[in-house]
mmCIF file of C-alpha atoms in Angstrom:
data_model
loop_
_atom_site.group_PDB
_atom_site.id
_atom_site.type_symbol
_atom_site.label_atom_id
_atom_site.label_comp_id
_atom_site.label_asym_id
_atom_site.label_seq_id
_atom_site.Cartn_x
_atom_site.Cartn_y
_atom_site.Cartn_z
ATOM 1 C CA MET A 242 -26.509 -12.432 -9.925
ATOM 2 C CA MET A 243 -23.339 -11.366 -8.144
ATOM 3 C CA ASP A 244 -23.276 -9.339 -4.921
ATOM 4 C CA ALA A 245 -21.604 -5.914 -4.910
ATOM 5 C CA THR A 246 -18.699 -6.922 -2.652
ATOM 6 C CA THR A 247 -17.664 -9.846 -4.842
ATOM 7 C CA LEU A 248 -17.895 -7.752 -7.996
ATOM 8 C CA LEU A 249 -15.839 -4.979 -6.400
ATOM 9 C CA ASN A 250 -13.089 -7.411 -5.421
ATOM 10 C CA HIS A 251 -12.912 -8.798 -8.960
ATOM 11 C CA LEU A 252 -12.820 -5.278 -10.381
ATOM 12 C CA ALA A 253 -9.995 -4.337 -8.010
ATOM 13 C CA ARG A 254 -7.964 -7.378 -9.017
ATOM 14 C CA GLY A 255 -8.574 -6.583 -12.672
ATOM 15 C CA MET A 256 -7.490 -2.953 -12.365
ATOM 16 C CA HIS A 257 -4.471 -3.870 -10.268
ATOM 17 C CA ALA A 258 -3.375 -6.487 -12.803
ATOM 18 C CA LEU A 259 -3.757 -3.912 -15.549
ATOM 19 C CA SER A 260 -1.543 -1.459 -13.640
ATOM 20 C CA ASP A 261 1.303 -3.966 -13.968
ATOM 21 C CA HIS A 262 0.470 -4.687 -17.613
ATOM 22 C CA ASP A 263 3.547 -4.312 -19.821
ATOM 23 C CA SER A 264 2.038 -2.244 -22.617
ATOM 24 C CA ALA A 265 1.672 1.320 -23.794
ATOM 25 C CA GLY A 266 -1.656 1.658 -21.986
ATOM 26 C CA PRO A 267 -5.005 0.047 -21.201
ATOM 27 C CA SER A 268 -6.039 0.203 -24.875
ATOM 28 C CA VAL A 269 -3.387 -2.309 -25.917
ATOM 29 C CA PRO A 270 -4.417 -5.996 -25.664
ATOM 30 C CA PRO A 271 -3.920 -8.757 -24.719
ATOM 31 C CA TYR A 272 -5.094 -7.906 -21.237
ATOM 32 C CA PRO A 273 -4.311 -9.793 -18.037
ATOM 33 C CA ASP A 274 -6.712 -12.635 -17.259
ATOM 34 C CA ASP A 275 -8.004 -10.872 -14.122
ATOM 35 C CA THR A 276 -8.781 -7.759 -16.173
ATOM 36 C CA GLN A 277 -10.614 -9.642 -18.893
ATOM 37 C CA TYR A 278 -12.550 -11.629 -16.290
ATOM 38 C CA ALA A 279 -13.623 -8.421 -14.540
ATOM 39 C CA LEU A 280 -14.884 -7.059 -17.857
ATOM 40 C CA ASP A 281 -16.801 -10.279 -18.546
ATOM 41 C CA LEU A 282 -18.476 -10.079 -15.135
ATOM 42 C CA VAL A 283 -19.516 -6.459 -15.614
ATOM 43 C CA VAL A 284 -20.896 -7.179 -19.082
ATOM 44 C CA ARG A 285 -22.936 -10.075 -17.715
ATOM 45 C CA GLU A 286 -24.283 -7.978 -14.837
ATOM 46 C CA CYS A 287 -25.217 -5.172 -17.224
ATOM 47 C CA LEU A 288 -27.072 -7.561 -19.525
ATOM 48 C CA ASP A 289 -28.873 -9.145 -16.562
ATOM 49 C CA HIS A 290 -30.016 -5.668 -15.468
ATOM 50 C CA GLU A 291 -30.792 -4.500 -19.003
ATOM 51 C CA ARG A 292 -28.072 -1.857 -18.926
ATOM 52 C CA THR A 293 -25.557 -0.914 -21.615
ATOM 53 C CA PRO A 294 -22.230 -2.665 -20.842
ATOM 54 C CA PRO A 295 -18.777 -1.142 -21.350
ATOM 55 C CA THR A 296 -17.473 -1.656 -24.881
ATOM 56 C CA GLY A 297 -14.115 -2.931 -23.700
ATOM 57 C CA VAL A 298 -11.348 -2.624 -21.136
ATOM 58 C CA PRO A 299 -10.603 1.083 -21.805
ATOM 59 C CA GLU A 300 -14.230 1.972 -21.060
ATOM 60 C CA LEU A 301 -14.242 -0.280 -17.981
ATOM 61 C CA VAL A 302 -11.187 1.622 -16.738
ATOM 62 C CA ARG A 303 -13.154 4.875 -17.098
ATOM 63 C CA TRP A 304 -16.047 3.347 -15.200
ATOM 64 C CA CYS A 305 -13.647 2.426 -12.369
ATOM 65 C CA THR A 306 -12.774 6.089 -11.814
ATOM 66 C CA ASP A 307 -16.267 6.542 -10.308
ATOM 67 C CA LEU A 308 -17.975 3.588 -8.677
ATOM 68 C CA ALA A 309 -21.098 5.672 -8.083
ATOM 69 C CA SER A 310 -21.548 6.457 -11.781
ATOM 70 C CA GLU A 311 -24.943 5.847 -13.353
ATOM 71 C CA HIS A 312 -23.252 3.485 -15.827
ATOM 72 C CA TRP A 313 -23.098 0.676 -13.259
ATOM 73 C CA PRO A 314 -26.043 -1.731 -13.053
ATOM 74 C CA TYR A 315 -25.720 -1.296 -9.288
ATOM 75 C CA GLN A 316 -23.173 0.573 -7.197
ATOM 76 C CA PRO A 317 -20.271 -1.859 -6.586
ATOM 77 C CA GLY A 318 -18.516 0.243 -3.930
ATOM 78 C CA GLN A 319 -18.967 3.004 -1.400
ATOM 79 C CA SER A 320 -19.492 6.522 -2.633
ATOM 80 C CA GLY A 321 -16.164 8.264 -3.140
ATOM 81 C CA THR A 322 -14.225 5.043 -3.716
ATOM 82 C CA ALA A 323 -12.329 4.811 -6.999
ATOM 83 C CA LEU A 324 -10.195 1.986 -8.329
ATOM 84 C CA VAL A 325 -8.508 4.221 -10.904
ATOM 85 C CA ASP A 326 -7.554 7.847 -10.287
ATOM 86 C CA PRO A 327 -9.735 9.958 -12.606
ATOM 87 C CA VAL A 328 -7.005 12.517 -13.322
ATOM 88 C CA HIS A 329 -3.757 10.570 -13.284
ATOM 89 C CA HIS A 330 -5.184 7.250 -14.505
ATOM 90 C CA THR A 331 -3.208 5.063 -12.119
ATOM 91 C CA ARG A 332 -4.402 2.299 -9.850
ATOM 92 C CA THR A 333 -5.450 3.763 -6.473
ATOM 93 C CA ARG A 334 -4.377 2.631 -3.023
ATOM 94 C CA ALA A 335 -7.960 1.542 -2.371
ATOM 95 C CA CYS A 336 -7.750 -0.676 -5.441
ATOM 96 C CA ALA A 337 -4.553 -2.330 -4.194
ATOM 97 C CA GLU A 338 -6.114 -2.963 -0.781
ATOM 98 C CA LEU A 339 -9.304 -4.427 -2.247
ATOM 99 C CA ALA A 340 -7.222 -6.597 -4.600
ATOM 100 C CA GLY A 341 -5.471 -8.211 -1.612
ATOM 101 C CA VAL A 342 -2.014 -6.865 -2.440
ATOM 102 C CA ALA A 343 -1.126 -6.578 1.263
ATOM 103 C CA ALA A 344 -0.861 -10.370 1.378
ATOM 104 C CA THR A 345 1.536 -10.228 -1.575
ATOM 105 C CA ALA A 346 3.744 -7.776 0.319
ATOM 106 C CA ASP A 347 3.853 -10.032 3.367
ATOM 107 C CA ALA A 348 4.684 -13.067 1.238
ATOM 108 C CA LEU A 349 7.538 -11.210 -0.459
ATOM 109 C CA MET A 350 8.939 -10.102 2.893
ATOM 110 C CA VAL A 351 8.674 -13.587 4.388
ATOM 111 C CA GLU A 352 10.573 -15.008 1.418
ATOM 112 C CA ALA A 353 13.211 -12.260 1.535
ATOM 113 C CA LEU A 354 13.874 -12.629 5.273
ATOM 114 C CA SER A 355 13.328 -16.337 5.884
ATOM 115 C CA ASP A 356 16.082 -18.578 7.222
ATOM 116 C CA LEU A 357 18.320 -15.639 8.084
ATOM 117 C CA PRO A 358 19.969 -14.683 11.356
ATOM 118 C CA GLU A 359 18.061 -11.860 13.059
ATOM 119 C CA ALA A 360 20.727 -9.235 12.359
ATOM 120 C CA GLU A 361 20.975 -10.107 8.671
ATOM 121 C CA ALA A 362 17.199 -10.116 8.255
ATOM 122 C CA ALA A 363 17.025 -6.689 9.912
ATOM 123 C CA GLU A 364 19.644 -5.361 7.467
ATOM 124 C CA ARG A 365 17.606 -6.527 4.484
ATOM 125 C CA PHE A 366 14.436 -5.000 5.886
ATOM 126 C CA GLN A 367 16.186 -1.709 6.558
ATOM 127 C CA PHE A 368 17.555 -1.569 3.018
ATOM 128 C CA LEU A 369 14.145 -2.230 1.476
ATOM 129 C CA ARG A 370 12.396 0.444 3.514
ATOM 130 C CA SER A 371 15.174 2.967 2.836
ATOM 131 C CA HIS A 372 15.583 2.441 -0.927
ATOM 132 C CA VAL A 373 12.343 2.767 -2.861
ATOM 133 C CA LEU A 374 14.149 3.993 -5.984
ATOM 134 C CA VAL A 375 17.557 2.770 -7.097
ATOM 135 C CA GLY A 376 19.526 4.110 -10.018
ATOM 136 C CA PRO A 377 22.357 2.825 -12.206
ATOM 137 C CA ASP A 378 24.964 4.154 -9.794
ATOM 138 C CA THR A 379 23.372 2.858 -6.586
ATOM 139 C CA GLN A 380 25.469 -0.277 -6.338
ATOM 140 C CA ARG A 381 28.726 1.557 -7.160
ATOM 141 C CA GLU A 382 27.964 4.273 -4.606
ATOM 142 C CA LEU A 383 27.169 1.674 -1.980
ATOM 143 C CA LEU A 384 30.390 -0.189 -2.659
ATOM 144 C CA MET A 385 32.311 3.023 -2.065
ATOM 145 C CA LYS A 386 30.323 4.338 0.908
ATOM 146 C CA ASN A 387 28.659 1.322 2.472
ATOM 147 C CA PRO A 388 30.002 -2.053 1.249
ATOM 148 C CA LYS A 389 27.796 -3.913 3.715
ATOM 149 C CA ALA A 390 24.644 -2.405 2.208
ATOM 150 C CA ALA A 391 25.933 -3.217 -1.284
ATOM 151 C CA SER A 392 26.208 -6.848 -0.236
ATOM 152 C CA VAL A 393 22.628 -6.784 1.080
ATOM 153 C CA PHE A 394 21.367 -5.328 -2.212
ATOM 154 C CA LYS A 395 22.750 -8.283 -4.171
ATOM 155 C CA PHE A 396 20.305 -10.630 -2.456
ATOM 156 C CA ILE A 397 17.160 -8.510 -2.872
ATOM 157 C CA LYS A 398 17.639 -7.063 -6.371
ATOM 158 C CA ALA A 399 14.730 -9.189 -7.618
ATOM 159 C CA LEU A 400 12.364 -7.030 -5.547
ATOM 160 C CA TYR A 401 13.194 -4.007 -7.730
ATOM 161 C CA LEU A 402 11.443 -3.702 -11.087
ATOM 162 C CA PRO A 403 11.646 -1.395 -14.128
ATOM 163 C CA VAL A 404 9.817 1.907 -13.720
ATOM 164 C CA PRO A 405 6.198 1.725 -15.021
ATOM 165 C CA ALA A 406 5.311 4.251 -17.709
ATOM 166 C CA ALA A 407 2.772 5.893 -15.363
ATOM 167 C CA TRP A 408 5.615 7.359 -13.278
ATOM 168 C CA VAL A 409 7.806 8.583 -16.157
ATOM 169 C CA VAL A 410 7.752 12.340 -16.797
ATOM 170 C CA ARG A 411 10.148 13.661 -19.446
ATOM 171 C CA GLY A 412 12.338 10.579 -19.122
ATOM 172 C CA ARG A 413 12.666 10.756 -15.350
ATOM 173 C CA VAL A 414 11.075 9.141 -12.310
ATOM 174 C CA ALA A 415 10.608 11.089 -9.084
ATOM 175 C CA LEU A 416 9.977 10.334 -5.444
ATOM 176 C CA CYS A 417 7.769 12.517 -3.267
ATOM 177 C CA GLU A 418 8.964 13.689 0.150
ATOM 178 C CA CYS A 419 6.834 10.866 1.598
ATOM 179 C CA GLY A 420 9.131 8.414 -0.187
ATOM 180 C CA LEU A 421 6.683 7.075 -2.770
ATOM 181 C CA PRO A 422 6.851 7.568 -6.553
ATOM 182 C CA ALA A 423 5.344 10.793 -7.836
ATOM 183 C CA GLN A 424 4.340 12.521 -11.027
ATOM 184 C CA SER A 425 6.358 15.716 -11.250
ATOM 185 C CA ASP A 426 5.221 18.888 -12.924
ATOM 186 C CA ARG A 427 6.212 18.802 -16.582
ATOM 187 C CA LEU A 428 7.440 22.401 -16.465
ATOM 188 C CA ALA A 429 8.644 22.814 -12.875
ATOM 189 C CA GLY A 430 10.250 19.419 -12.476
ATOM 190 C CA GLU A 431 11.114 19.927 -8.808
ATOM 191 C CA LEU A 432 7.456 19.988 -7.730
ATOM 192 C CA ILE A 433 4.992 17.100 -7.737
ATOM 193 C CA THR A 434 1.414 17.124 -8.962
ATOM 194 C CA TRP A 435 0.411 13.761 -7.412
ATOM 195 C CA CYS A 436 2.043 10.840 -5.641
ATOM 196 C CA GLU A 437 1.245 7.235 -4.852
ATOM 197 C CA ARG A 438 0.314 8.081 -1.277
ATOM 198 C CA GLU A 439 -2.527 10.215 -2.730
ATOM 199 C CA THR A 440 -2.729 12.499 0.314
ATOM 200 C CA CYS A 441 0.363 14.672 -0.181
ATOM 201 C CA PRO A 442 -0.642 18.153 -1.387
ATOM 202 C CA PRO A 443 0.339 19.221 -4.932
ATOM 203 C CA GLY A 444 3.389 21.436 -4.900
ATOM 204 C CA THR A 445 5.340 19.206 -2.532
ATOM 205 C CA ARG A 446 8.977 19.122 -3.532
ATOM 206 C CA VAL A 447 10.569 16.147 -5.240
ATOM 207 C CA ALA A 448 12.881 14.259 -2.902
ATOM 208 C CA GLN A 449 14.720 12.270 -5.586
ATOM 209 C CA ARG A 450 14.658 12.235 -9.377
ATOM 210 C CA LEU A 451 16.542 9.866 -11.682
ATOM 211 C CA PRO A 452 16.639 9.071 -15.401
ATOM 212 C CA THR A 453 14.414 6.052 -15.966
ATOM 213 C CA GLY A 454 16.682 4.253 -18.415
ATOM 214 C CA ARG A 455 18.354 2.088 -15.783
ATOM 215 C CA ALA A 456 16.391 3.034 -12.689
ATOM 216 C CA PHE A 457 14.320 0.522 -10.721
ATOM 217 C CA LEU A 458 11.423 0.904 -8.297
ATOM 218 C CA LEU A 459 10.734 -1.276 -5.294
ATOM 219 C CA HIS A 460 7.881 -3.722 -5.942
ATOM 220 C CA SER A 461 4.580 -1.836 -5.693
ATOM 221 C CA ALA A 462 3.221 -4.167 -2.993
ATOM 222 C CA LEU A 463 6.204 -3.394 -0.777
ATOM 223 C CA ARG A 464 5.977 0.340 -1.440
ATOM 224 C CA LEU A 465 2.387 0.508 -0.195
ATOM 225 C CA PHE A 466 2.324 -2.111 2.528
ATOM 226 C CA MET A 467 5.880 -2.118 3.879
ATOM 227 C CA HIS A 468 7.484 1.257 3.161
ATOM 228 C CA LEU A 469 4.419 3.472 3.596
ATOM 229 C CA PRO A 470 3.588 2.447 7.201
ATOM 230 C CA SER A 471 7.258 2.247 8.246
ATOM 231 C CA SER A 472 7.487 5.854 9.456
ATOM 232 C CA LEU A 473 4.311 5.363 11.515
ATOM 233 C CA GLU A 474 5.814 2.230 12.991
ATOM 234 C CA ASP A 475 8.952 4.131 13.993
ATOM 235 C CA ARG A 476 6.900 6.831 15.728
ATOM 236 C CA VAL A 477 4.737 4.308 17.579
ATOM 237 C CA ARG A 478 7.626 2.151 18.750
ATOM 238 C CA ASN A 479 9.699 5.155 19.828
ATOM 239 C CA SER A 480 6.733 6.631 21.696
ATOM 240 C CA LEU A 481 6.057 3.401 23.575
ATOM 241 C CA MET A 482 9.695 2.811 24.450
ATOM 242 C CA ALA A 483 10.120 6.440 25.552
ATOM 243 C CA THR A 484 7.602 5.740 28.311
ATOM 244 C CA GLY A 485 9.589 2.729 29.423
ATOM 245 C CA LEU A 486 7.215 0.113 28.055
ATOM 246 C CA PRO A 487 8.868 -3.051 26.760
ATOM 247 C CA VAL A 488 8.246 -3.601 23.039
ATOM 248 C CA ARG A 489 9.383 -6.687 21.193
ATOM 249 C CA THR A 490 9.021 -7.772 17.583
ATOM 250 C CA LEU A 491 6.986 -10.942 17.151
ATOM 251 C CA ASP A 492 7.609 -11.276 13.428
ATOM 252 C CA LEU A 493 10.077 -9.163 11.485
ATOM 253 C CA ALA A 494 8.638 -9.863 8.022
ATOM 254 C CA THR A 495 5.069 -8.824 8.884
ATOM 255 C CA ARG A 496 6.126 -6.221 11.476
ATOM 256 C CA ARG A 497 3.938 -7.554 14.267
ATOM 257 C CA HIS A 498 4.955 -6.246 17.674
ATOM 258 C CA GLU A 499 4.009 -6.809 21.282
ATOM 259 C CA VAL A 500 3.844 -4.257 24.096
ATOM 260 C CA GLU A 501 3.278 -4.887 27.781
ATOM 261 C CA PHE A 502 1.202 -2.277 29.590
ATOM 262 C CA PRO A 503 1.439 -2.102 33.400
ATOM 263 C CA GLY A 504 -0.820 -4.593 35.109
ATOM 264 C CA ARG A 505 -2.100 -6.059 31.831
ATOM 265 C CA ALA A 506 -1.303 -9.024 29.652
ATOM 266 C CA PRO A 507 0.901 -8.209 26.625
ATOM 267 C CA VAL A 508 -0.995 -6.984 23.562
ATOM 268 C CA SER A 509 0.074 -7.342 19.948
ATOM 269 C CA PHE A 510 -0.123 -4.583 17.364
ATOM 270 C CA ARG A 511 0.777 -3.754 13.799
ATOM 271 C CA CYS A 512 0.933 -0.356 12.111
ATOM 272 C CA TYR A 513 -1.154 0.228 8.994
ATOM 273 C CA ASP A 514 -1.624 3.137 6.604
ATOM 274 C CA ARG A 515 -4.820 2.237 4.773
ATOM 275 C CA MET A 516 -7.810 3.645 2.890
ATOM 276 C CA VAL A 517 -10.464 0.882 3.105
ATOM 277 C CA GLY A 518 -11.717 0.033 6.585
ATOM 278 C CA SER A 519 -13.492 -3.188 5.629
ATOM 279 C CA VAL A 520 -10.306 -4.615 4.129
ATOM 280 C CA LEU A 521 -8.208 -3.554 7.117
ATOM 281 C CA ALA A 522 -10.621 -5.359 9.449
ATOM 282 C CA ILE A 523 -10.066 -8.623 7.555
ATOM 283 C CA ASP A 524 -6.293 -8.124 7.254
ATOM 284 C CA ALA A 525 -5.767 -7.192 10.906
ATOM 285 C CA THR A 526 -7.762 -10.238 11.999
ATOM 286 C CA ALA A 527 -5.659 -12.467 9.742
ATOM 287 C CA ASP A 528 -2.521 -10.831 11.180
ATOM 288 C CA ARG A 529 -3.618 -11.953 14.664
ATOM 289 C CA VAL A 530 -3.130 -8.565 16.290
ATOM 290 C CA ASP A 531 -5.037 -7.028 19.197
ATOM 291 C CA ILE A 532 -4.583 -3.435 17.983
ATOM 292 C CA ALA A 533 -4.464 -2.046 14.444
ATOM 293 C CA VAL A 534 -2.613 1.268 14.704
ATOM 294 C CA ILE A 535 -3.272 3.946 12.061
ATOM 295 C CA PRO A 536 -1.882 7.473 11.543
ATOM 296 C CA ASP A 537 -3.702 10.379 13.181
ATOM 297 C CA SER A 538 -4.434 11.832 9.748
ATOM 298 C CA CYS A 539 -5.714 8.533 8.328
ATOM 299 C CA ALA A 540 -9.092 8.529 6.580
ATOM 300 C CA LEU A 541 -10.071 5.559 8.748
ATOM 301 C CA ALA A 542 -9.947 7.681 11.915
ATOM 302 C CA THR A 543 -13.389 9.167 11.232
ATOM 303 C CA PRO A 544 -16.443 7.835 13.132
ATOM 304 C CA VAL A 545 -18.059 6.497 9.942
ATOM 305 C CA ALA A 546 -14.883 4.673 8.898
ATOM 306 C CA ARG A 547 -14.538 3.174 12.374
ATOM 307 C CA GLN A 548 -18.097 1.847 12.127
ATOM 308 C CA ILE A 549 -17.299 0.253 8.763
ATOM 309 C CA PHE A 550 -14.172 -1.332 10.272
ATOM 310 C CA ALA A 551 -16.094 -2.709 13.260
ATOM 311 C CA ALA A 552 -18.913 -4.057 11.078
ATOM 312 C CA ALA A 553 -16.432 -5.883 8.841
ATOM 313 C CA LEU A 554 -14.654 -7.723 11.672
ATOM 314 C CA PRO A 555 -15.251 -11.470 11.394
ATOM 315 C CA PRO A 556 -17.337 -13.065 14.173
ATOM 316 C CA GLY A 557 -15.220 -13.603 17.260
ATOM 317 C CA SER A 558 -12.594 -11.030 16.259
ATOM 318 C CA HIS A 559 -11.757 -8.366 18.833
ATOM 319 C CA VAL A 560 -9.262 -6.173 17.001
ATOM 320 C CA THR A 561 -9.205 -2.581 18.252
ATOM 321 C CA LEU A 562 -8.618 0.274 15.802
ATOM 322 C CA ALA A 563 -6.497 3.034 17.363
ATOM 323 C CA THR A 564 -4.676 6.084 16.064
ATOM 324 C CA GLU A 565 -1.114 6.663 17.188
ATOM 325 C CA SER A 566 -2.306 9.494 19.482
ATOM 326 C CA GLU A 567 -4.969 7.276 21.026
ATOM 327 C CA LEU A 568 -2.393 4.571 21.682
ATOM 328 C CA ARG A 569 -0.073 7.163 23.221
ATOM 329 C CA ALA A 570 -2.895 8.528 25.393
ATOM 330 C CA SER A 571 -3.758 5.045 26.652
ATOM 331 C CA THR A 572 -0.115 4.583 27.587
ATOM 332 C CA ILE A 573 -0.138 7.806 29.603
ATOM 333 C CA ASN A 574 -3.411 6.889 31.296
ATOM 334 C CA ASP A 575 -2.072 3.470 32.232
ATOM 335 C CA ARG A 576 0.963 5.137 33.766
ATOM 336 C CA LYS A 577 -1.286 7.418 35.854
ATOM 337 C CA ASP A 578 -3.317 4.465 37.096
ATOM 338 C CA THR A 579 -0.300 2.618 38.457
#
């Protein structure tokens, strides 16, 4: 018999693999190995518990829209957690986190920035965080307006992939104001109904919209785990430096930083925008940071989520979870104490 955490991780990997599946939809086999394995595990668990198993991958996908459903032989995840959005039928951010996609993002960034002078590596990083969607004219426009950026793009084109069918609405792909891909209203094309960030309210205006024929999206791992927290990182760094605190980057690819508070040893931090506290606890420990900084509006800022984060920290880990406001307040308090 498998424990709930292990089953949930396999389900997340299966649903994430299916989200990248090059087919017309989840009903079209052959399925990725991770997806088929997840189905096999669920069928076995159902039979062991004398429950009716899903008839195939499409039904398993429906089950993954509600992990508290009575269909499951036992609840594989926390109440309210879904691996597949029940309305828009795309892989959720929680699913990507549980599937370990953050490690994929870091590996891609390390490969893209390795063995480069600091300035050149910074240029590549800046391009990736600034260009989630590129169209057929992007390179020509860059050559005319910013030849240096056009040169950078040549070396990282492999990190841009064809637009998945889930983001195509009437032959176009859109970006939300938050910078992530969005599903736009089929009638009022300038408004979005849902975006990959999942927390932007419906009715937010489209920031960019391109025909999908020759458009490319930044790799999904980099969208969620590099681009998404980048604005938070800017706010945190600017806030710390505005108070005169020295901040230095320990690792450009993984965006680990170090700040020195008055009268204290330097502390390391990384900025995260996450949904699953237990996964963040493991990732932040692996990142070797003292502070995991999250947005003020993050779902992990609640007392219950903080308890889940603390309980999931490996033995001996002392990572502190702090919102950007809490980090700013500690900076002010340290200044008052000196």
